[in-house]
Amino acid sequence: AANIGSIIYFSPVIYVILCYFIFTKLSFFIVLIGYMGSGKTSVAIELSKQISKPFIDLDNLIEKSEKMTIKTIFDKYGEIYFRKKERFYLENIINSNNYSIISLGGGTPCYSDNMKLLQSRENVYTFFLKVSPKNVSKRLFVERKKRPLISHIDSFQSMEKFVSKHLFERMPYYSKSTHQIDTNNKSISEIAKNILALLT
Ligand code: S3P
């Protein structure tokens, strides 16, 4: 017998009805959590298109508001300064009435009790986008220069080693999310569909 998950997943009609339901009822934050390169921003953009709600990327907001790249903030003022700014802008978003989709930075849930802040709000749903160290290392090795925590890593092997350990350390924070989504071998739109199906 077909289970409800596969009916929702495969039926475009049910899918459109789901989107309509979410579009009309949505009065909460969808917060995307996960390691660097796990696809948070791309999934947020896709969700935003599908349910016509504005999205905010926390890193982008910090860069725009501070008129500096994340890399420059790290280089000039250090990580602790960045983490304080990160907390400040996260609180601003959560306390505003612009209900929306938010993609966090990879480290956001692990500092300043940010996860506690998110868990304390009834209208906040957190989604942890899970990705294997191998898959994410492939992506990150190519893009490492713009990411201050990994820009110094000079071989794929070292990247995988660093990512495996770092991801393991961060897991206790990430796994406090409302939902966990395995993103390995899934397209951005499949991940967005999985999220919408979990919201209804
Ligand atoms: C960080 C992740 C980055 C950015 C900063 C620190 C982290 O965001 O916030 O470089 O600690 O994992 P992305 O996950 O969007 O790359």
Coordinates of N, CA and C and ligand atoms in Angstrom, one line a residue:
A1 N 0.8 -1.2 0.0 CA 0.0 0.0 0.0 C 0.9 1.3 0.0
A2 N 0.4 2.2 -0.8 CA 1.2 3.5 -0.8 C 1.1 4.2 0.5
N3 N 2.2 4.7 1.0 CA 2.0 5.5 2.3 C 1.8 6.9 1.9
I4 N 1.4 7.7 2.9 CA 0.9 9.1 2.7 C 2.1 9.9 2.2
G5 N 3.3 9.6 2.7 CA 4.5 10.4 2.2 C 4.7 10.3 0.7
S6 N 4.5 9.1 0.2 CA 4.7 8.9 -1.3 C 3.6 9.5 -2.1
I7 N 2.4 9.5 -1.5 CA 1.2 10.2 -2.2 C 1.5 11.7 -2.3
I8 N 1.9 12.2 -1.2 CA 2.2 13.7 -1.2 C 3.3 14.0 -2.1
Y9 N 4.3 13.2 -2.1 CA 5.5 13.4 -2.9 C 5.3 13.4 -4.4
F10 N 4.5 12.4 -4.8 CA 4.3 12.2 -6.2 C 3.1 12.9 -6.8
S11 N 2.2 13.3 -6.1 CA 1.0 13.9 -6.7 C 1.1 15.4 -6.8
P12 N 1.2 16.0 -8.0 CA 1.3 17.4 -8.2 C 0.1 18.1 -7.7
V13 N -1.1 17.5 -7.8 CA -2.3 18.2 -7.4 C -2.3 18.4 -5.9
I14 N -1.9 17.3 -5.2 CA -1.9 17.4 -3.7 C -0.8 18.4 -3.3
Y15 N 0.3 18.4 -4.1 CA 1.4 19.4 -3.8 C 0.9 20.8 -3.9
V16 N 0.2 21.1 -5.0 CA -0.3 22.5 -5.2 C -1.3 22.9 -4.0
I17 N -2.1 21.9 -3.6 CA -3.0 22.2 -2.5 C -2.2 22.4 -1.3
L18 N -1.2 21.6 -1.1 CA -0.3 21.8 0.1 C 0.3 23.2 0.1
C19 N 0.8 23.7 -1.0 CA 1.4 25.0 -1.2 C 0.4 26.1 -0.8
Y20 N -0.9 25.9 -1.4 CA -1.9 26.9 -1.1 C -2.2 26.9 0.4
F21 N -2.3 25.8 1.0 CA -2.6 25.7 2.4 C -1.5 26.5 3.2
I22 N -0.3 26.2 2.9 CA 0.8 26.8 3.6 C 0.8 28.3 3.3
F23 N 0.6 28.7 2.0 CA 0.6 30.1 1.6 C -0.5 30.9 2.5
T24 N -1.7 30.3 2.7 CA -2.7 31.0 3.3 C -2.6 31.0 4.9
K25 N -2.0 29.9 5.4 CA -1.9 29.8 6.8 C -0.6 30.2 7.4
L26 N 0.4 30.4 6.6 CA 1.7 30.6 7.1 C 1.8 31.9 8.0
S27 N 2.1 31.7 9.2 CA 2.4 32.8 10.1 C 3.5 32.5 11.0
F28 N 4.5 31.8 10.4 CA 5.6 31.4 11.3 C 7.0 31.4 10.5
F29 N 8.0 31.2 11.2 CA 9.4 31.2 10.6 C 9.8 29.8 10.3
I30 N 10.3 29.7 9.1 CA 10.9 28.4 8.7 C 12.4 28.7 8.7
V31 N 13.1 28.1 9.7 CA 14.6 28.4 9.8 C 15.4 27.2 9.3
L32 N 16.3 27.5 8.4 CA 17.1 26.4 7.9 C 18.5 26.5 8.5
I33 N 18.8 25.3 9.0 CA 20.1 25.1 9.8 C 20.9 24.0 9.1
G34 N 22.2 24.1 9.2 CA 23.1 23.1 8.7 C 24.5 23.6 8.4
Y35 N 25.4 22.6 8.2 CA 26.8 23.0 8.0 C 27.0 23.9 6.8
M36 N 28.1 24.5 6.7 CA 28.5 25.3 5.5 C 28.3 24.5 4.3
G37 N 27.7 25.0 3.3 CA 27.6 24.3 2.0 C 26.5 23.3 1.9
S38 N 25.6 23.2 3.0 CA 24.6 22.2 3.0 C 23.4 22.6 2.1
G39 N 23.4 23.8 1.6 CA 22.3 24.2 0.7 C 21.3 25.1 1.3
K40 N 21.5 25.6 2.5 CA 20.5 26.4 3.2 C 20.0 27.6 2.4
T41 N 20.9 28.4 1.8 CA 20.4 29.6 1.1 C 19.6 29.2 -0.2
S42 N 20.1 28.2 -0.9 CA 19.4 27.8 -2.1 C 18.0 27.2 -1.8
V43 N 18.0 26.4 -0.7 CA 16.7 25.9 -0.3 C 15.7 27.0 0.1
A44 N 16.3 28.0 0.8 CA 15.5 29.1 1.3 C 14.9 29.9 0.1
I45 N 15.7 30.1 -0.9 CA 15.3 30.8 -2.1 C 14.1 30.0 -2.8
E46 N 14.3 28.7 -2.9 CA 13.3 27.8 -3.5 C 12.0 27.9 -2.8
L47 N 12.1 27.8 -1.4 CA 10.9 27.8 -0.6 C 10.2 29.1 -0.7
S48 N 11.0 30.2 -0.8 CA 10.4 31.5 -0.9 C 9.6 31.7 -2.2
K49 N 10.1 31.1 -3.3 CA 9.4 31.1 -4.6 C 8.2 30.3 -4.5
Q50 N 8.3 29.1 -3.9 CA 7.1 28.2 -3.9 C 6.0 28.7 -3.0
I51 N 6.2 29.4 -1.9 CA 5.1 29.8 -1.0 C 5.0 31.3 -1.0
S52 N 5.7 32.0 -1.9 CA 5.6 33.5 -2.0 C 5.8 34.2 -0.6
K53 N 6.8 33.8 0.1 CA 7.1 34.5 1.4 C 8.5 35.0 1.3
P54 N 8.8 36.1 1.9 CA 10.1 36.7 1.8 C 11.1 35.8 2.6
F55 N 12.3 35.7 2.1 CA 13.3 35.0 2.9 C 14.5 35.9 3.2
I56 N 15.1 35.6 4.3 CA 16.3 36.4 4.7 C 17.5 35.4 5.0
D57 N 18.6 35.7 4.4 CA 19.8 35.0 4.7 C 20.6 35.7 5.7
L58 N 20.8 35.1 6.9 CA 21.5 35.8 8.0 C 22.8 36.4 7.6
D59 N 23.7 35.6 6.9 CA 25.0 36.1 6.5 C 24.9 37.3 5.6
N60 N 23.9 37.3 4.6 CA 23.7 38.4 3.7 C 23.2 39.6 4.5
L61 N 22.3 39.4 5.4 CA 21.9 40.6 6.2 C 23.0 41.2 7.0
I62 N 23.9 40.4 7.5 CA 25.1 40.9 8.3 C 26.0 41.7 7.3
E63 N 26.2 41.1 6.2 CA 27.1 41.8 5.2 C 26.6 43.1 4.7
K64 N 25.3 43.1 4.5 CA 24.6 44.4 4.0 C 24.6 45.4 5.1
S65 N 24.2 45.0 6.3 CA 24.1 45.9 7.4 C 25.4 46.5 7.9
E66 N 26.4 45.6 7.9 CA 27.8 46.0 8.3 C 28.6 46.6 7.2
K67 N 28.1 46.5 6.0 CA 28.8 46.9 4.8 C 30.2 46.3 4.7
M68 N 30.3 45.0 5.0 CA 31.6 44.3 4.9 C 31.2 42.8 4.6
T69 N 32.2 42.1 4.0 CA 31.9 40.7 3.8 C 32.2 40.0 5.1
I70 N 31.7 38.7 5.2 CA 31.9 38.0 6.5 C 33.4 37.7 6.6
K71 N 34.1 37.5 5.5 CA 35.5 37.3 5.5 C 36.2 38.5 6.1
T72 N 35.8 39.7 5.7 CA 36.5 40.9 6.2 C 36.2 41.1 7.7
I73 N 34.9 40.8 8.1 CA 34.6 40.9 9.6 C 35.5 40.0 10.4
F74 N 35.7 38.7 9.9 CA 36.6 37.8 10.6 C 38.0 38.3 10.7
D75 N 38.5 38.8 9.5 CA 39.9 39.2 9.4 C 40.1 40.4 10.2
K76 N 39.2 41.4 10.2 CA 39.4 42.7 10.9 C 39.1 42.6 12.4
Y77 N 38.0 41.9 12.7 CA 37.6 42.0 14.1 C 37.6 40.7 14.9
G78 N 37.7 39.6 14.1 CA 37.8 38.3 14.8 C 36.4 37.6 14.9
E79 N 36.5 36.3 15.3 CA 35.3 35.5 15.3 C 34.3 35.9 16.4
I80 N 34.8 36.3 17.5 CA 33.9 36.6 18.7 C 33.0 37.8 18.3
Y81 N 33.6 38.8 17.7 CA 32.9 40.0 17.2 C 31.8 39.5 16.2
F82 N 32.2 38.7 15.3 CA 31.2 38.2 14.3 C 30.0 37.5 15.0
R83 N 30.3 36.6 16.0 CA 29.3 35.9 16.7 C 28.3 36.8 17.4
K84 N 28.8 37.9 17.9 CA 28.0 38.9 18.6 C 27.0 39.5 17.6
K85 N 27.6 39.9 16.4 CA 26.8 40.5 15.4 C 25.7 39.5 14.9
E86 N 26.1 38.3 14.8 CA 25.2 37.2 14.3 C 24.0 37.1 15.2
R87 N 24.3 37.1 16.5 CA 23.2 37.0 17.5 C 22.3 38.2 17.4
F88 N 22.9 39.4 17.3 CA 22.2 40.6 17.2 C 21.2 40.6 16.1
Y89 N 21.7 40.2 14.9 CA 20.8 40.3 13.7 C 19.8 39.1 13.7
L90 N 20.1 38.0 14.3 CA 19.2 36.9 14.4 C 18.0 37.3 15.3
E91 N 18.3 38.0 16.4 CA 17.3 38.5 17.3 C 16.4 39.5 16.7
N92 N 17.0 40.4 15.9 CA 16.2 41.4 15.1 C 15.2 40.7 14.2
I93 N 15.6 39.7 13.5 CA 14.7 39.0 12.6 C 13.6 38.3 13.3
I94 N 14.0 37.6 14.4 CA 13.0 36.8 15.1 C 12.0 37.7 15.8
N95 N 12.4 38.9 16.3 CA 11.5 39.8 17.0 C 10.7 40.7 16.0
S96 N 11.0 40.7 14.7 CA 10.3 41.5 13.8 C 9.0 40.7 13.4
N97 N 8.1 41.4 12.8 CA 6.8 40.8 12.5 C 6.8 40.3 11.0
N98 N 7.9 40.4 10.4 CA 8.0 39.9 9.0 C 8.2 38.4 9.0
Y99 N 7.1 37.7 9.1 CA 7.3 36.2 9.1 C 7.9 35.8 7.8
S100 N 8.9 34.9 7.9 CA 9.6 34.6 6.7 C 10.4 33.3 6.8
I101 N 11.2 33.1 5.8 CA 12.1 31.9 5.7 C 13.5 32.5 6.0
I102 N 14.2 31.8 6.9 CA 15.5 32.3 7.3 C 16.5 31.2 7.1
S103 N 17.6 31.6 6.3 CA 18.7 30.6 6.3 C 19.8 31.2 7.2
L104 N 20.3 30.3 8.2 CA 21.3 30.8 9.1 C 22.7 30.5 8.6
G105 N 23.7 31.0 9.3 CA 25.1 30.6 9.0 C 25.3 29.2 9.6
G106 N 26.3 28.5 9.1 CA 26.6 27.2 9.6 C 26.8 27.1 11.1
G107 N 27.4 28.2 11.7 CA 27.8 28.2 13.1 C 26.7 28.8 14.0
T108 N 25.7 29.5 13.4 CA 24.7 30.2 14.2 C 24.1 29.4 15.3
P109 N 23.7 28.1 15.1 CA 23.0 27.4 16.2 C 24.0 27.0 17.3
C110 N 25.3 27.1 17.1 CA 26.3 26.6 18.1 C 26.8 27.7 19.0
Y111 N 26.4 29.0 18.8 CA 26.9 30.1 19.6 C 25.8 30.9 20.3
S112 N 26.1 31.6 21.3 CA 25.3 32.6 22.0 C 23.9 32.0 22.4
D113 N 23.8 30.7 22.6 CA 22.5 30.2 23.0 C 21.4 30.4 21.9
N114 N 21.9 30.6 20.7 CA 20.9 30.9 19.6 C 19.9 29.8 19.4
M115 N 20.3 28.6 19.6 CA 19.3 27.5 19.5 C 18.2 27.6 20.5
K116 N 18.6 28.0 21.7 CA 17.6 28.2 22.8 C 16.6 29.3 22.4
L117 N 17.2 30.4 21.8 CA 16.3 31.5 21.4 C 15.3 30.9 20.4
L118 N 15.7 30.1 19.4 CA 14.8 29.6 18.4 C 13.8 28.6 19.0
Q119 N 14.3 27.8 19.9 CA 13.4 26.8 20.6 C 12.3 27.5 21.5
S120 N 12.7 28.7 21.9 CA 11.7 29.3 22.9 C 10.5 30.0 22.2
R121 N 10.6 30.0 20.9 CA 9.4 30.6 20.1 C 8.6 29.6 19.5
E122 N 7.3 29.7 19.8 CA 6.3 28.7 19.3 C 6.2 28.7 17.8
N123 N 6.4 29.9 17.2 CA 6.2 30.1 15.7 C 7.5 29.8 14.9
V124 N 8.5 29.3 15.5 CA 9.7 29.0 14.8 C 9.9 27.5 14.6
Y125 N 10.0 27.1 13.3 CA 10.2 25.7 13.0 C 11.6 25.6 12.4
T126 N 12.5 24.8 13.0 CA 13.9 24.7 12.5 C 14.0 23.4 11.7
F127 N 14.7 23.5 10.6 CA 15.0 22.3 9.8 C 16.5 22.1 9.6
F128 N 17.0 21.0 10.0 CA 18.4 20.7 9.9 C 18.6 20.0 8.5
L129 N 19.4 20.6 7.6 CA 19.7 20.0 6.4 C 21.0 19.1 6.5
K130 N 20.8 17.8 6.6 CA 21.9 16.9 6.9 C 22.6 16.6 5.6
V131 N 23.9 16.6 5.6 CA 24.7 16.2 4.4 C 25.9 15.5 4.9
S132 N 26.4 14.5 4.1 CA 27.6 13.7 4.6 C 28.9 14.5 4.4
P133 N 29.8 14.3 5.3 CA 31.1 15.0 5.2 C 31.7 15.0 3.8
K134 N 31.6 13.8 3.2 CA 32.3 13.6 1.9 C 31.6 14.6 0.8
N135 N 30.3 14.5 0.8 CA 29.6 15.3 -0.2 C 29.8 16.8 0.0
V136 N 29.7 17.3 1.3 CA 29.9 18.7 1.5 C 31.3 19.1 1.3
S137 N 32.3 18.3 1.6 CA 33.7 18.6 1.5 C 34.0 18.9 0.0
K138 N 33.4 18.1 -0.9 CA 33.6 18.3 -2.3 C 33.2 19.7 -2.7
R139 N 32.0 20.2 -2.3 CA 31.5 21.5 -2.6 C 32.4 22.6 -1.9
L140 N 32.7 22.3 -0.6 CA 33.4 23.4 0.1 C 34.9 23.6 -0.3
F141 N 35.5 22.5 -0.8 CA 36.9 22.6 -1.2 C 37.0 23.6 -2.4
V142 N 36.0 23.6 -3.3 CA 36.0 24.5 -4.4 C 35.7 25.9 -4.0
E143 N 34.8 26.1 -3.0 CA 34.4 27.4 -2.6 C 35.1 27.9 -1.3
R144 N 36.2 27.3 -0.9 CA 36.7 27.6 0.5 C 37.2 29.0 0.7
K145 N 37.6 29.7 -0.4 CA 38.3 31.0 -0.2 C 37.4 32.0 0.4
K146 N 36.1 31.9 0.2 CA 35.2 33.0 0.8 C 34.7 32.6 2.2
R147 N 35.2 31.4 2.7 CA 34.7 31.0 4.0 C 35.9 31.0 5.0
P148 N 35.9 32.0 5.9 CA 37.1 32.2 6.8 C 37.5 31.0 7.6
L149 N 36.6 30.1 8.0 CA 37.0 29.0 8.8 C 37.7 27.9 8.0
I150 N 37.6 27.9 6.7 CA 38.2 26.8 5.9 C 39.0 27.3 4.8
S151 N 39.2 28.6 4.7 CA 40.0 29.1 3.5 C 41.4 28.7 3.5
H152 N 42.0 28.3 4.7 CA 43.4 27.9 4.7 C 43.6 26.4 4.3
I153 N 42.6 25.6 4.2 CA 42.7 24.2 3.9 C 43.2 23.9 2.5
D154 N 44.3 23.2 2.3 CA 44.9 23.1 1.0 C 44.8 21.8 0.3
S155 N 44.1 20.8 0.9 CA 43.9 19.6 0.1 C 42.5 19.0 0.4
F156 N 42.0 18.2 -0.5 CA 40.6 17.7 -0.3 C 40.6 16.7 0.9
Q157 N 41.7 16.0 1.1 CA 41.8 15.1 2.3 C 41.7 15.9 3.6
S158 N 42.5 17.0 3.7 CA 42.4 17.8 4.9 C 41.0 18.4 5.1
M159 N 40.4 18.7 4.0 CA 39.0 19.3 4.1 C 38.1 18.3 4.7
E160 N 38.2 17.1 4.2 CA 37.3 16.0 4.6 C 37.5 15.7 6.1
K161 N 38.8 15.7 6.5 CA 39.1 15.5 7.9 C 38.6 16.6 8.8
F162 N 38.8 17.8 8.4 CA 38.3 19.0 9.2 C 36.8 19.0 9.3
V163 N 36.1 18.8 8.1 CA 34.7 18.8 8.1 C 34.1 17.7 9.0
S164 N 34.6 16.5 8.9 CA 34.1 15.4 9.7 C 34.1 15.7 11.1
K165 N 35.2 16.2 11.6 CA 35.4 16.5 13.0 C 34.4 17.7 13.5
H166 N 34.4 18.7 12.6 CA 33.7 19.9 12.9 C 32.2 19.6 12.9
L167 N 31.8 18.9 12.0 CA 30.3 18.5 11.9 C 29.9 17.6 13.1
F168 N 30.8 16.8 13.5 CA 30.6 15.9 14.7 C 30.4 16.8 15.9
E169 N 31.3 17.8 16.1 CA 31.2 18.7 17.2 C 29.9 19.5 17.2
R170 N 29.5 19.8 16.0 CA 28.3 20.7 15.9 C 27.0 19.9 16.0
M171 N 27.0 18.6 15.8 CA 25.8 17.8 15.8 C 24.9 18.0 17.0
P172 N 25.4 18.1 18.2 CA 24.5 18.3 19.4 C 23.6 19.5 19.2
Y173 N 24.1 20.6 18.6 CA 23.3 21.8 18.4 C 22.3 21.6 17.2
Y174 N 22.9 21.1 16.1 CA 22.0 20.9 14.9 C 20.9 20.0 15.2
S175 N 21.2 18.9 16.0 CA 20.1 17.9 16.2 C 19.0 18.3 17.1
K176 N 19.1 19.6 17.6 CA 18.0 20.1 18.4 C 16.9 20.7 17.5
S177 N 17.1 20.6 16.2 CA 16.1 21.2 15.3 C 14.8 20.4 15.4
T178 N 13.7 21.1 15.0 CA 12.4 20.5 15.0 C 12.4 19.3 14.0
H179 N 13.0 19.5 12.9 CA 13.0 18.4 11.9 C 14.4 18.2 11.3
Q180 N 14.7 17.0 10.9 CA 16.0 16.8 10.2 C 15.7 16.2 8.8
I181 N 16.4 16.7 7.8 CA 16.2 16.3 6.4 C 17.5 15.8 5.8
D182 N 17.5 14.6 5.4 CA 18.7 14.0 4.7 C 18.7 14.6 3.3
T183 N 19.7 15.4 3.0 CA 19.8 16.1 1.7 C 20.7 15.4 0.7
N184 N 21.3 14.3 1.1 CA 22.3 13.6 0.2 C 21.5 13.1 -1.0
N185 N 22.1 13.4 -2.2 CA 21.5 13.0 -3.5 C 20.1 13.6 -3.7
K186 N 19.7 14.6 -3.1 CA 18.4 15.3 -3.4 C 18.6 16.6 -4.0
S187 N 17.7 17.0 -5.0 CA 17.8 18.3 -5.6 C 17.2 19.3 -4.6
I188 N 17.5 20.6 -4.9 CA 17.1 21.7 -4.1 C 15.5 21.6 -4.0
S189 N 14.9 21.4 -5.1 CA 13.4 21.4 -5.1 C 12.8 20.2 -4.4
E190 N 13.5 19.1 -4.4 CA 13.1 17.9 -3.6 C 13.2 18.2 -2.1
I191 N 14.3 18.9 -1.7 CA 14.4 19.2 -0.3 C 13.3 20.2 0.1
A192 N 13.0 21.2 -0.7 CA 12.0 22.1 -0.4 C 10.6 21.4 -0.3
K193 N 10.4 20.5 -1.2 CA 9.1 19.7 -1.1 C 9.0 18.9 0.2
N194 N 10.2 18.3 0.6 CA 10.2 17.6 1.9 C 9.8 18.5 3.1
I195 N 10.4 19.7 3.0 CA 10.1 20.7 4.1 C 8.6 21.0 4.2
L196 N 8.1 21.3 3.0 CA 6.7 21.7 2.9 C 5.8 20.6 3.4
A197 N 6.1 19.4 3.1 CA 5.3 18.2 3.5 C 5.3 18.1 5.0
L198 N 6.4 18.4 5.6 CA 6.6 18.3 7.1 C 5.8 19.4 7.8
L199 N 5.5 20.5 7.1 CA 4.8 21.6 7.8 C 3.3 21.5 7.9
T200 N 2.8 20.5 7.2 CA 1.3 20.5 7.2 C 0.8 19.4 8.2
Ligands
S3P1 C1 30.2 29.8 9.4 C2 29.4 29.6 8.3 C3 29.2 30.7 7.3 C4 29.4 32.1 7.9 C5 30.7 32.1 8.6 C6 30.9 31.1 9.7 C7 30.4 28.7 10.3 O1 27.9 30.6 6.8 O2 28.4 32.4 8.8 O3 31.7 32.0 7.7 O4 30.8 28.9 11.5 O5 30.0 27.5 9.9 P1 27.4 29.5 5.7 O6 27.0 28.2 6.4 O7 26.3 30.1 5.0 O8 28.6 29.2 4.8

